[in-house]
Amino acid sequence: MKRKSFGAMNCPVARGLERVGDGWGFLILRDALNGMTRFEQFREHLDIAPTTLTRRLDALVAEGLLERRRYAERPPRDDYVLTERGHDFRPVVLTLFAWGARHFTPEGHGAALIDTRTGREADPILIDAVSGRLVSDPAFKMTPRRAAADANRNAPVRRRGRDRKEVAS
Amino acid sequence: MKRKSFGAMNCPVARGLERVGDGWGFLILRDALNGMTRFEQFREHLDIAPTTLTRRLDALVAEGLLERRRYAERPPRDDYVLTERGHDFRPVVLTLFAWGARHFTPEGHGAALIDTRTGREADPILIDAVSGRLVSDPAFKMTPRRAAADANRNAPVRRRGRDRKEVAS
Protein backbone atom coordinates (compact mmCIF):
# COMPACT_ATOMS: atom_id res chain seq x y z
CA MET A 1 0.00 0.00 0.00
CA LYS A 2 1.58 3.23 -1.14
CA ARG A 3 1.52 5.82 1.57
CA LYS A 4 0.71 9.44 0.89
CA SER A 5 3.56 11.42 -0.65
CA PHE A 6 5.21 13.99 1.61
CA GLY A 7 7.17 15.45 -1.31
CA ALA A 8 4.56 18.06 -2.16
CA MET A 9 4.51 19.47 1.39
CA ASN A 10 6.40 22.73 1.71
CA CYS A 11 8.40 21.57 4.72
CA PRO A 12 12.03 20.50 4.71
CA VAL A 13 11.29 17.71 7.21
CA ALA A 14 8.55 16.24 4.99
CA ARG A 15 10.67 16.62 1.87
CA GLY A 16 13.61 14.96 3.52
CA LEU A 17 11.49 12.04 4.73
CA GLU A 18 10.10 11.58 1.23
CA ARG A 19 13.62 11.18 -0.16
CA VAL A 20 14.74 8.71 2.49
CA GLY A 21 11.55 6.74 1.85
CA ASP A 22 11.07 4.60 4.95
CA GLY A 23 12.87 2.92 7.81
CA TRP A 24 14.90 0.81 5.40
CA GLY A 25 16.15 3.98 3.76
CA PHE A 26 17.41 5.23 7.14
CA LEU A 27 19.14 1.94 7.90
CA ILE A 28 20.76 1.68 4.45
CA LEU A 29 22.05 5.24 4.81
CA ARG A 30 23.28 4.41 8.32
CA ASP A 31 25.23 1.46 6.93
CA ALA A 32 26.55 3.47 3.98
CA LEU A 33 27.71 6.17 6.41
CA ASN A 34 29.49 3.42 8.31
CA GLY A 35 31.40 2.44 5.19
CA MET A 36 29.31 -0.22 3.46
CA THR A 37 29.08 -0.07 -0.34
CA ARG A 38 28.17 -3.57 -1.53
CA PHE A 39 24.74 -5.10 -2.08
CA GLU A 40 25.77 -8.23 -0.20
CA GLN A 41 27.02 -6.22 2.77
CA PHE A 42 23.72 -4.40 3.11
CA ARG A 43 21.68 -7.56 2.55
CA GLU A 44 23.54 -9.52 5.18
CA HIS A 45 23.77 -6.75 7.76
CA LEU A 46 20.11 -5.71 7.43
CA ASP A 47 18.75 -9.23 6.97
CA ILE A 48 16.56 -7.79 4.23
CA ALA A 49 14.88 -9.52 1.26
CA PRO A 50 16.95 -8.96 -1.91
CA THR A 51 13.97 -7.59 -3.85
CA THR A 52 13.26 -5.07 -1.09
CA LEU A 53 16.91 -4.08 -0.93
CA THR A 54 17.07 -3.62 -4.72
CA ARG A 55 13.99 -1.42 -4.63
CA ARG A 56 15.29 0.69 -1.75
CA LEU A 57 18.77 1.11 -3.29
CA ASP A 58 17.22 2.09 -6.63
CA ALA A 59 15.08 4.69 -4.86
CA LEU A 60 18.03 6.14 -2.95
CA VAL A 61 19.97 6.39 -6.21
CA ALA A 62 17.00 8.05 -7.93
CA GLU A 63 16.74 10.57 -5.09
CA GLY A 64 20.41 11.43 -5.40
CA LEU A 65 21.50 10.08 -2.00
CA LEU A 66 23.57 7.19 -3.37
CA GLU A 67 25.30 6.68 -6.70
CA ARG A 68 26.40 3.53 -8.48
CA ARG A 69 30.04 2.89 -9.28
CA ARG A 70 30.79 -0.11 -11.45
CA TYR A 71 33.49 -2.28 -9.92
CA ALA A 72 33.18 -5.43 -12.03
CA GLU A 73 32.06 -5.97 -15.61
CA ARG A 74 31.39 -9.71 -15.82
CA PRO A 75 29.01 -10.04 -14.19
CA PRO A 76 28.20 -6.32 -13.89
CA ARG A 77 28.46 -5.23 -10.25
CA ASP A 78 28.13 -1.80 -8.67
CA ASP A 79 29.23 -0.20 -5.47
CA TYR A 80 26.68 2.10 -3.81
CA VAL A 81 28.50 5.24 -2.76
CA LEU A 82 27.11 8.21 -0.85
CA THR A 83 26.66 11.44 -2.76
CA GLU A 84 27.18 14.80 -1.03
CA ARG A 85 23.48 14.78 -0.12
CA GLY A 86 23.90 11.32 1.32
CA HIS A 87 26.94 12.35 3.37
CA ASP A 88 25.05 15.35 4.67
CA PHE A 89 22.51 12.97 6.17
CA ARG A 90 25.01 11.94 8.84
CA PRO A 91 23.79 14.35 11.55
CA VAL A 92 20.30 12.88 11.21
CA VAL A 93 21.58 9.35 11.79
CA LEU A 94 23.75 10.52 14.69
CA THR A 95 20.93 12.34 16.46
CA LEU A 96 18.66 9.32 15.97
CA PHE A 97 21.47 7.18 17.33
CA ALA A 98 21.87 9.38 20.40
CA TRP A 99 18.11 9.45 21.02
CA GLY A 100 17.74 5.69 20.61
CA ALA A 101 20.76 5.04 22.82
CA ARG A 102 19.38 7.25 25.58
CA HIS A 103 15.87 5.83 25.62
CA PHE A 104 15.57 2.47 23.96
CA THR A 105 18.61 0.34 24.61
CA PRO A 106 18.54 -0.13 28.38
CA GLU A 107 20.57 -3.31 27.99
CA GLY A 108 23.34 -1.41 26.21
CA HIS A 109 24.01 -1.56 22.50
CA GLY A 110 26.66 -2.53 20.05
CA ALA A 111 28.05 0.74 18.78
CA ALA A 112 29.60 4.00 19.87
CA LEU A 113 30.72 7.20 18.17
CA ILE A 114 34.44 7.42 18.87
CA ASP A 115 36.81 10.34 18.47
CA THR A 116 39.69 8.46 16.88
CA ARG A 117 42.08 11.31 17.71
CA THR A 118 41.66 10.66 21.41
CA GLY A 119 39.97 7.26 21.61
CA ARG A 120 37.18 8.76 23.70
CA GLU A 121 33.47 8.32 23.15
CA ALA A 122 31.89 11.42 21.65
CA ASP A 123 28.80 13.16 23.00
CA PRO A 124 27.06 14.76 20.00
CA ILE A 125 25.07 17.86 20.87
CA LEU A 126 23.26 20.33 18.66
CA ILE A 127 24.31 23.94 19.05
CA ASP A 128 23.54 27.10 17.13
CA ALA A 129 26.66 28.11 15.18
CA VAL A 130 25.57 31.76 15.32
CA SER A 131 25.26 32.13 19.10
CA GLY A 132 27.11 29.04 20.30
CA ARG A 133 24.17 28.12 22.57
CA LEU A 134 22.52 24.72 22.84
CA VAL A 135 19.55 24.46 20.49
CA SER A 136 17.64 22.77 23.32
CA ASP A 137 17.40 26.27 24.81
CA PRO A 138 13.67 27.09 24.65
CA ALA A 139 14.57 30.46 23.14
CA PHE A 140 15.01 28.64 19.83
CA LYS A 141 11.62 28.37 18.17
CA MET A 142 10.41 27.16 14.81
CA THR A 143 8.53 30.02 13.25
CA PRO A 144 6.99 30.66 9.86
CA ARG A 145 9.43 32.17 7.42
CA ARG A 146 7.48 35.44 7.15
CA ALA A 147 7.59 35.89 10.90
CA ALA A 148 11.28 35.06 10.75
CA ALA A 149 11.92 37.78 8.19
CA ASP A 150 9.83 40.17 10.27
CA ALA A 151 11.78 39.29 13.39
CA ASN A 152 14.98 40.21 11.61
CA ARG A 153 13.44 43.54 10.70
CA ASN A 154 12.27 44.14 14.28
CA ALA A 155 8.66 43.74 13.32
CA PRO A 156 5.99 44.63 15.86
CA VAL A 157 5.33 41.98 18.46
CA ARG A 158 1.68 41.77 17.44
CA ARG A 159 2.57 40.32 14.03
CA ARG A 160 5.04 37.78 15.32
CA GLY A 161 2.64 36.60 17.96
CA ARG A 162 -0.06 35.93 15.42
CA ASP A 163 2.17 34.21 12.88
CA ARG A 164 3.72 31.94 15.41
CA LYS A 165 0.44 30.12 15.80
CA GLU A 166 0.68 28.91 12.24
CA VAL A 167 3.69 26.75 13.11
CA ALA A 168 6.40 25.39 10.86
CA SER A 169 5.41 23.37 7.87
CA MET B 1 1.40 -4.79 4.70
CA LYS B 2 3.27 -4.79 7.99
CA ARG B 3 6.91 -4.04 7.49
CA LYS B 4 9.58 -5.94 9.31
CA SER B 5 10.12 -4.86 12.91
CA PHE B 6 13.34 -3.02 13.63
CA GLY B 7 12.75 -3.22 17.37
CA ALA B 8 14.66 -6.46 17.81
CA MET B 9 17.80 -5.05 16.17
CA ASN B 10 20.50 -4.13 18.65
CA CYS B 11 21.03 -0.66 17.19
CA PRO B 12 19.78 2.60 18.69
CA VAL B 13 18.95 3.93 15.22
CA ALA B 14 16.75 0.92 14.40
CA ARG B 15 15.13 0.98 17.84
CA GLY B 16 14.40 4.66 17.53
CA LEU B 17 12.86 4.23 14.08
CA GLU B 18 10.66 1.44 15.39
CA ARG B 19 9.24 3.75 18.05
CA VAL B 20 8.56 6.61 15.65
CA GLY B 21 6.87 4.16 13.32
CA ASP B 22 6.89 5.84 9.94
CA GLY B 23 6.91 9.20 8.21
CA TRP B 24 3.64 10.18 9.85
CA GLY B 25 5.23 9.59 13.23
CA PHE B 26 8.02 12.02 12.34
CA LEU B 27 5.56 14.66 11.15
CA ILE B 28 3.28 14.31 14.17
CA LEU B 29 6.29 14.69 16.47
CA ARG B 30 7.45 17.68 14.40
CA ASP B 31 4.04 19.32 14.91
CA ALA B 32 3.96 18.42 18.60
CA LEU B 33 7.42 19.96 19.03
CA ASN B 34 6.03 23.07 17.37
CA GLY B 35 3.32 23.29 19.99
CA MET B 36 0.34 21.35 18.63
CA THR B 37 -1.61 19.20 21.06
CA ARG B 38 -5.07 18.69 19.57
CA PHE B 39 -6.33 15.96 17.26
CA GLU B 40 -7.97 18.54 14.99
CA GLN B 41 -4.79 20.58 14.75
CA PHE B 42 -2.77 17.57 13.63
CA ARG B 43 -5.50 16.40 11.25
CA GLU B 44 -5.83 19.73 9.55
CA HIS B 45 -2.15 20.54 9.39
CA LEU B 46 -1.12 17.11 8.12
CA ASP B 47 -4.15 16.61 5.87
CA ILE B 48 -4.26 13.05 7.20
CA ALA B 49 -7.19 10.61 7.34
CA PRO B 50 -8.69 10.57 10.86
CA THR B 51 -8.35 6.78 11.15
CA THR B 52 -4.67 6.97 10.23
CA LEU B 53 -4.09 9.82 12.66
CA THR B 54 -5.84 7.93 15.47
CA ARG B 55 -3.68 4.89 14.81
CA ARG B 56 -0.47 6.91 14.72
CA LEU B 57 -1.31 8.88 17.88
CA ASP B 58 -2.21 5.67 19.72
CA ALA B 59 1.12 4.16 18.68
CA LEU B 60 3.10 7.21 19.80
CA VAL B 61 1.30 7.11 23.15
CA ALA B 62 2.01 3.38 23.47
CA GLU B 63 5.70 3.98 22.72
CA GLY B 64 5.88 6.64 25.41
CA LEU B 65 6.55 9.59 23.09
CA LEU B 66 3.21 11.31 23.69
CA GLU B 67 0.78 11.18 26.57
CA ARG B 68 -2.92 11.96 26.77
CA ARG B 69 -4.24 14.71 29.00
CA ARG B 70 -8.00 15.00 29.32
CA TYR B 71 -9.16 18.56 28.68
CA ALA B 72 -12.92 18.01 28.32
CA GLU B 73 -15.25 15.41 29.82
CA ARG B 74 -18.40 15.70 27.69
CA PRO B 75 -17.56 14.61 25.12
CA PRO B 76 -14.22 13.18 26.35
CA ARG B 77 -11.33 14.94 24.62
CA ASP B 78 -7.57 14.62 25.12
CA ASP B 79 -4.56 16.76 24.43
CA TYR B 80 -1.52 14.93 23.12
CA VAL B 81 1.48 16.17 25.02
CA LEU B 82 5.12 15.27 24.50
CA THR B 83 6.78 13.13 27.14
CA GLU B 84 10.45 13.60 27.99
CA ARG B 85 11.29 11.02 25.32
CA GLY B 86 9.22 12.94 22.85
CA HIS B 87 10.91 16.24 23.72
CA ASP B 88 14.28 14.59 23.33
CA PHE B 89 13.40 13.83 19.72
CA ARG B 90 13.78 17.51 18.84
CA PRO B 91 17.40 17.30 17.59
CA VAL B 92 16.33 14.59 15.13
CA VAL B 93 13.63 16.81 13.68
CA LEU B 94 16.00 19.79 13.57
CA THR B 95 18.75 17.91 11.75
CA LEU B 96 16.18 16.53 9.28
CA PHE B 97 14.92 20.07 8.86
CA ALA B 98 18.41 21.41 8.17
CA TRP B 99 19.15 18.60 5.71
CA GLY B 100 15.87 19.02 3.86
CA ALA B 101 16.26 22.80 3.76
CA ARG B 102 19.76 22.51 2.29
CA HIS B 103 18.93 19.98 -0.39
CA PHE B 104 15.25 19.72 -1.17
CA THR B 105 13.57 23.09 -0.96
CA PRO B 106 15.30 25.08 -3.72
CA GLU B 107 12.24 27.34 -3.94
CA GLY B 108 12.57 28.24 -0.27
CA HIS B 109 10.30 26.98 2.47
CA GLY B 110 7.90 28.19 5.07
CA ALA B 111 9.77 27.85 8.34
CA ALA B 112 12.93 28.87 10.12
CA LEU B 113 14.54 28.14 13.47
CA ILE B 114 14.75 31.51 15.18
CA ASP B 115 16.73 32.54 18.23
CA THR B 116 14.03 34.59 19.94
CA ARG B 117 16.64 36.26 22.16
CA THR B 118 18.19 37.95 19.14
CA GLY B 119 15.63 37.49 16.37
CA ARG B 120 18.29 35.88 14.19
CA GLU B 121 17.95 32.64 12.28
CA ALA B 122 19.84 29.81 13.96
CA ASP B 123 22.31 27.52 12.23
CA PRO B 124 22.13 24.18 14.07
CA ILE B 125 25.36 22.19 13.94
CA LEU B 126 26.35 18.97 15.64
CA ILE B 127 29.44 19.13 17.80
CA ASP B 128 31.08 16.76 20.24
CA ALA B 129 30.54 18.09 23.75
CA VAL B 130 33.74 16.37 24.91
CA SER B 131 36.17 17.95 22.44
CA GLY B 132 34.09 20.84 21.09
CA ARG B 133 34.89 19.77 17.51
CA LEU B 134 32.36 19.37 14.69
CA VAL B 135 31.13 15.80 14.47
CA SER B 136 31.48 16.05 10.68
CA ASP B 137 35.23 15.75 11.32
CA PRO B 138 36.16 12.38 9.78
CA ALA B 139 38.02 11.54 12.99
CA PHE B 140 34.62 10.68 14.49
CA LYS B 141 33.78 7.12 13.59
CA MET B 142 31.04 4.72 14.52
CA THR B 143 32.69 1.66 15.96
CA PRO B 144 31.48 -1.48 17.68
CA ARG B 145 31.09 -1.08 21.41
CA ARG B 146 33.83 -3.60 22.20
CA ALA B 147 36.31 -1.70 20.05
CA ALA B 148 35.13 1.47 21.75
CA ALA B 149 35.81 0.04 25.18
CA ASP B 150 39.17 -1.16 23.94
CA ALA B 151 39.97 2.26 22.55
CA ASN B 152 39.31 3.77 25.94
CA ARG B 153 41.69 1.26 27.42
CA ASN B 154 44.32 2.01 24.74
CA ALA B 155 43.89 -1.37 23.14
CA PRO B 156 46.36 -2.45 20.48
CA VAL B 157 45.68 -1.03 17.02
CA ARG B 158 45.40 -4.51 15.57
CA ARG B 159 42.21 -5.23 17.49
CA ARG B 160 40.52 -1.93 16.73
CA GLY B 161 41.33 -2.28 13.05
CA ARG B 162 39.68 -5.65 12.87
CA ASP B 163 36.58 -4.74 14.83
CA ARG B 164 35.96 -1.59 12.88
CA LYS B 165 35.08 -3.70 9.84
CA GLU B 166 32.04 -5.02 11.67
CA VAL B 167 30.45 -1.57 11.68
CA ALA B 168 27.79 -0.19 13.98
CA SER B 169 24.61 -2.18 14.32
Coordinates of C-alpha atoms in Angstrom, one line a residue:
Chain A
M1 CA 0.0 0.0 0.0
K2 CA 1.6 3.2 -1.1
R3 CA 1.5 5.8 1.6
K4 CA 0.7 9.4 0.9
S5 CA 3.6 11.4 -0.7
F6 CA 5.2 14.0 1.6
G7 CA 7.2 15.5 -1.3
A8 CA 4.6 18.1 -2.2
M9 CA 4.5 19.5 1.4
N10 CA 6.4 22.7 1.7
C11 CA 8.4 21.6 4.7
P12 CA 12.0 20.5 4.7
V13 CA 11.3 17.7 7.2
A14 CA 8.6 16.2 5.0
R15 CA 10.7 16.6 1.9
G16 CA 13.6 15.0 3.5
L17 CA 11.5 12.0 4.7
E18 CA 10.1 11.6 1.2
R19 CA 13.6 11.2 -0.2
V20 CA 14.7 8.7 2.5
G21 CA 11.6 6.7 1.8
D22 CA 11.1 4.6 5.0
G23 CA 12.9 2.9 7.8
W24 CA 14.9 0.8 5.4
G25 CA 16.2 4.0 3.8
F26 CA 17.4 5.2 7.1
L27 CA 19.1 1.9 7.9
I28 CA 20.8 1.7 4.5
L29 CA 22.1 5.2 4.8
R30 CA 23.3 4.4 8.3
D31 CA 25.2 1.5 6.9
A32 CA 26.5 3.5 4.0
L33 CA 27.7 6.2 6.4
N34 CA 29.5 3.4 8.3
G35 CA 31.4 2.4 5.2
M36 CA 29.3 -0.2 3.5
T37 CA 29.1 -0.1 -0.3
R38 CA 28.2 -3.6 -1.5
F39 CA 24.7 -5.1 -2.1
E40 CA 25.8 -8.2 -0.2
Q41 CA 27.0 -6.2 2.8
F42 CA 23.7 -4.4 3.1
R43 CA 21.7 -7.6 2.5
E44 CA 23.5 -9.5 5.2
H45 CA 23.8 -6.7 7.8
L46 CA 20.1 -5.7 7.4
D47 CA 18.7 -9.2 7.0
I48 CA 16.6 -7.8 4.2
A49 CA 14.9 -9.5 1.3
P50 CA 17.0 -9.0 -1.9
T51 CA 14.0 -7.6 -3.8
T52 CA 13.3 -5.1 -1.1
L53 CA 16.9 -4.1 -0.9
T54 CA 17.1 -3.6 -4.7
R55 CA 14.0 -1.4 -4.6
R56 CA 15.3 0.7 -1.7
L57 CA 18.8 1.1 -3.3
D58 CA 17.2 2.1 -6.6
A59 CA 15.1 4.7 -4.9
L60 CA 18.0 6.1 -2.9
V61 CA 20.0 6.4 -6.2
A62 CA 17.0 8.0 -7.9
E63 CA 16.7 10.6 -5.1
G64 CA 20.4 11.4 -5.4
L65 CA 21.5 10.1 -2.0
L66 CA 23.6 7.2 -3.4
E67 CA 25.3 6.7 -6.7
R68 CA 26.4 3.5 -8.5
R69 CA 30.0 2.9 -9.3
R70 CA 30.8 -0.1 -11.5
Y71 CA 33.5 -2.3 -9.9
A72 CA 33.2 -5.4 -12.0
E73 CA 32.1 -6.0 -15.6
R74 CA 31.4 -9.7 -15.8
P75 CA 29.0 -10.0 -14.2
P76 CA 28.2 -6.3 -13.9
R77 CA 28.5 -5.2 -10.2
D78 CA 28.1 -1.8 -8.7
D79 CA 29.2 -0.2 -5.5
Y80 CA 26.7 2.1 -3.8
V81 CA 28.5 5.2 -2.8
L82 CA 27.1 8.2 -0.8
T83 CA 26.7 11.4 -2.8
E84 CA 27.2 14.8 -1.0
R85 CA 23.5 14.8 -0.1
G86 CA 23.9 11.3 1.3
H87 CA 26.9 12.4 3.4
D88 CA 25.0 15.4 4.7
F89 CA 22.5 13.0 6.2
R90 CA 25.0 11.9 8.8
P91 CA 23.8 14.4 11.6
V92 CA 20.3 12.9 11.2
V93 CA 21.6 9.4 11.8
L94 CA 23.8 10.5 14.7
T95 CA 20.9 12.3 16.5
L96 CA 18.7 9.3 16.0
F97 CA 21.5 7.2 17.3
A98 CA 21.9 9.4 20.4
W99 CA 18.1 9.4 21.0
G100 CA 17.7 5.7 20.6
A101 CA 20.8 5.0 22.8
R102 CA 19.4 7.2 25.6
H103 CA 15.9 5.8 25.6
F104 CA 15.6 2.5 24.0
T105 CA 18.6 0.3 24.6
P106 CA 18.5 -0.1 28.4
E107 CA 20.6 -3.3 28.0
G108 CA 23.3 -1.4 26.2
H109 CA 24.0 -1.6 22.5
G110 CA 26.7 -2.5 20.0
A111 CA 28.0 0.7 18.8
A112 CA 29.6 4.0 19.9
L113 CA 30.7 7.2 18.2
I114 CA 34.4 7.4 18.9
D115 CA 36.8 10.3 18.5
T116 CA 39.7 8.5 16.9
R117 CA 42.1 11.3 17.7
T118 CA 41.7 10.7 21.4
G119 CA 40.0 7.3 21.6
R120 CA 37.2 8.8 23.7
E121 CA 33.5 8.3 23.1
A122 CA 31.9 11.4 21.6
D123 CA 28.8 13.2 23.0
P124 CA 27.1 14.8 20.0
I125 CA 25.1 17.9 20.9
L126 CA 23.3 20.3 18.7
I127 CA 24.3 23.9 19.0
D128 CA 23.5 27.1 17.1
A129 CA 26.7 28.1 15.2
V130 CA 25.6 31.8 15.3
S131 CA 25.3 32.1 19.1
G132 CA 27.1 29.0 20.3
R133 CA 24.2 28.1 22.6
L134 CA 22.5 24.7 22.8
V135 CA 19.6 24.5 20.5
S136 CA 17.6 22.8 23.3
D137 CA 17.4 26.3 24.8
P138 CA 13.7 27.1 24.7
A139 CA 14.6 30.5 23.1
F140 CA 15.0 28.6 19.8
K141 CA 11.6 28.4 18.2
M142 CA 10.4 27.2 14.8
T143 CA 8.5 30.0 13.3
P144 CA 7.0 30.7 9.9
R145 CA 9.4 32.2 7.4
R146 CA 7.5 35.4 7.2
A147 CA 7.6 35.9 10.9
A148 CA 11.3 35.1 10.8
A149 CA 11.9 37.8 8.2
D150 CA 9.8 40.2 10.3
A151 CA 11.8 39.3 13.4
N152 CA 15.0 40.2 11.6
R153 CA 13.4 43.5 10.7
N154 CA 12.3 44.1 14.3
A155 CA 8.7 43.7 13.3
P156 CA 6.0 44.6 15.9
V157 CA 5.3 42.0 18.5
R158 CA 1.7 41.8 17.4
R159 CA 2.6 40.3 14.0
R160 CA 5.0 37.8 15.3
G161 CA 2.6 36.6 18.0
R162 CA -0.1 35.9 15.4
D163 CA 2.2 34.2 12.9
R164 CA 3.7 31.9 15.4
K165 CA 0.4 30.1 15.8
E166 CA 0.7 28.9 12.2
V167 CA 3.7 26.7 13.1
A168 CA 6.4 25.4 10.9
S169 CA 5.4 23.4 7.9
Chain B
M1 CA 1.4 -4.8 4.7
K2 CA 3.3 -4.8 8.0
R3 CA 6.9 -4.0 7.5
K4 CA 9.6 -5.9 9.3
S5 CA 10.1 -4.9 12.9
F6 CA 13.3 -3.0 13.6
G7 CA 12.7 -3.2 17.4
A8 CA 14.7 -6.5 17.8
M9 CA 17.8 -5.1 16.2
N10 CA 20.5 -4.1 18.7
C11 CA 21.0 -0.7 17.2
P12 CA 19.8 2.6 18.7
V13 CA 18.9 3.9 15.2
A14 CA 16.8 0.9 14.4
R15 CA 15.1 1.0 17.8
G16 CA 14.4 4.7 17.5
L17 CA 12.9 4.2 14.1
E18 CA 10.7 1.4 15.4
R19 CA 9.2 3.7 18.1
V20 CA 8.6 6.6 15.7
G21 CA 6.9 4.2 13.3
D22 CA 6.9 5.8 9.9
G23 CA 6.9 9.2 8.2
W24 CA 3.6 10.2 9.9
G25 CA 5.2 9.6 13.2
F26 CA 8.0 12.0 12.3
L27 CA 5.6 14.7 11.1
I28 CA 3.3 14.3 14.2
L29 CA 6.3 14.7 16.5
R30 CA 7.4 17.7 14.4
D31 CA 4.0 19.3 14.9
A32 CA 4.0 18.4 18.6
L33 CA 7.4 20.0 19.0
N34 CA 6.0 23.1 17.4
G35 CA 3.3 23.3 20.0
M36 CA 0.3 21.4 18.6
T37 CA -1.6 19.2 21.1
R38 CA -5.1 18.7 19.6
F39 CA -6.3 16.0 17.3
E40 CA -8.0 18.5 15.0
Q41 CA -4.8 20.6 14.7
F42 CA -2.8 17.6 13.6
R43 CA -5.5 16.4 11.3
E44 CA -5.8 19.7 9.6
H45 CA -2.1 20.5 9.4
L46 CA -1.1 17.1 8.1
D47 CA -4.2 16.6 5.9
I48 CA -4.3 13.1 7.2
A49 CA -7.2 10.6 7.3
P50 CA -8.7 10.6 10.9
T51 CA -8.4 6.8 11.1
T52 CA -4.7 7.0 10.2
L53 CA -4.1 9.8 12.7
T54 CA -5.8 7.9 15.5
R55 CA -3.7 4.9 14.8
R56 CA -0.5 6.9 14.7
L57 CA -1.3 8.9 17.9
D58 CA -2.2 5.7 19.7
A59 CA 1.1 4.2 18.7
L60 CA 3.1 7.2 19.8
V61 CA 1.3 7.1 23.1
A62 CA 2.0 3.4 23.5
E63 CA 5.7 4.0 22.7
G64 CA 5.9 6.6 25.4
L65 CA 6.6 9.6 23.1
L66 CA 3.2 11.3 23.7
E67 CA 0.8 11.2 26.6
R68 CA -2.9 12.0 26.8
R69 CA -4.2 14.7 29.0
R70 CA -8.0 15.0 29.3
Y71 CA -9.2 18.6 28.7
A72 CA -12.9 18.0 28.3
E73 CA -15.2 15.4 29.8
R74 CA -18.4 15.7 27.7
P75 CA -17.6 14.6 25.1
P76 CA -14.2 13.2 26.4
R77 CA -11.3 14.9 24.6
D78 CA -7.6 14.6 25.1
D79 CA -4.6 16.8 24.4
Y80 CA -1.5 14.9 23.1
V81 CA 1.5 16.2 25.0
L82 CA 5.1 15.3 24.5
T83 CA 6.8 13.1 27.1
E84 CA 10.5 13.6 28.0
R85 CA 11.3 11.0 25.3
G86 CA 9.2 12.9 22.8
H87 CA 10.9 16.2 23.7
D88 CA 14.3 14.6 23.3
F89 CA 13.4 13.8 19.7
R90 CA 13.8 17.5 18.8
P91 CA 17.4 17.3 17.6
V92 CA 16.3 14.6 15.1
V93 CA 13.6 16.8 13.7
L94 CA 16.0 19.8 13.6
T95 CA 18.8 17.9 11.8
L96 CA 16.2 16.5 9.3
F97 CA 14.9 20.1 8.9
A98 CA 18.4 21.4 8.2
W99 CA 19.1 18.6 5.7
G100 CA 15.9 19.0 3.9
A101 CA 16.3 22.8 3.8
R102 CA 19.8 22.5 2.3
H103 CA 18.9 20.0 -0.4
F104 CA 15.2 19.7 -1.2
T105 CA 13.6 23.1 -1.0
P106 CA 15.3 25.1 -3.7
E107 CA 12.2 27.3 -3.9
G108 CA 12.6 28.2 -0.3
H109 CA 10.3 27.0 2.5
G110 CA 7.9 28.2 5.1
A111 CA 9.8 27.8 8.3
A112 CA 12.9 28.9 10.1
L113 CA 14.5 28.1 13.5
I114 CA 14.7 31.5 15.2
D115 CA 16.7 32.5 18.2
T116 CA 14.0 34.6 19.9
R117 CA 16.6 36.3 22.2
T118 CA 18.2 37.9 19.1
G119 CA 15.6 37.5 16.4
R120 CA 18.3 35.9 14.2
E121 CA 17.9 32.6 12.3
A122 CA 19.8 29.8 14.0
D123 CA 22.3 27.5 12.2
P124 CA 22.1 24.2 14.1
I125 CA 25.4 22.2 13.9
L126 CA 26.4 19.0 15.6
I127 CA 29.4 19.1 17.8
D128 CA 31.1 16.8 20.2
A129 CA 30.5 18.1 23.8
V130 CA 33.7 16.4 24.9
S131 CA 36.2 17.9 22.4
G132 CA 34.1 20.8 21.1
R133 CA 34.9 19.8 17.5
L134 CA 32.4 19.4 14.7
V135 CA 31.1 15.8 14.5
S136 CA 31.5 16.1 10.7
D137 CA 35.2 15.8 11.3
P138 CA 36.2 12.4 9.8
A139 CA 38.0 11.5 13.0
F140 CA 34.6 10.7 14.5
K141 CA 33.8 7.1 13.6
M142 CA 31.0 4.7 14.5
T143 CA 32.7 1.7 16.0
P144 CA 31.5 -1.5 17.7
R145 CA 31.1 -1.1 21.4
R146 CA 33.8 -3.6 22.2
A147 CA 36.3 -1.7 20.1
A148 CA 35.1 1.5 21.8
A149 CA 35.8 0.0 25.2
D150 CA 39.2 -1.2 23.9
A151 CA 40.0 2.3 22.6
N152 CA 39.3 3.8 25.9
R153 CA 41.7 1.3 27.4
N154 CA 44.3 2.0 24.7
A155 CA 43.9 -1.4 23.1
P156 CA 46.4 -2.4 20.5
V157 CA 45.7 -1.0 17.0
R158 CA 45.4 -4.5 15.6
R159 CA 42.2 -5.2 17.5
R160 CA 40.5 -1.9 16.7
G161 CA 41.3 -2.3 13.1
R162 CA 39.7 -5.7 12.9
D163 CA 36.6 -4.7 14.8
R164 CA 36.0 -1.6 12.9
K165 CA 35.1 -3.7 9.8
E166 CA 32.0 -5.0 11.7
V167 CA 30.4 -1.6 11.7
A168 CA 27.8 -0.2 14.0
S169 CA 24.6 -2.2 14.3

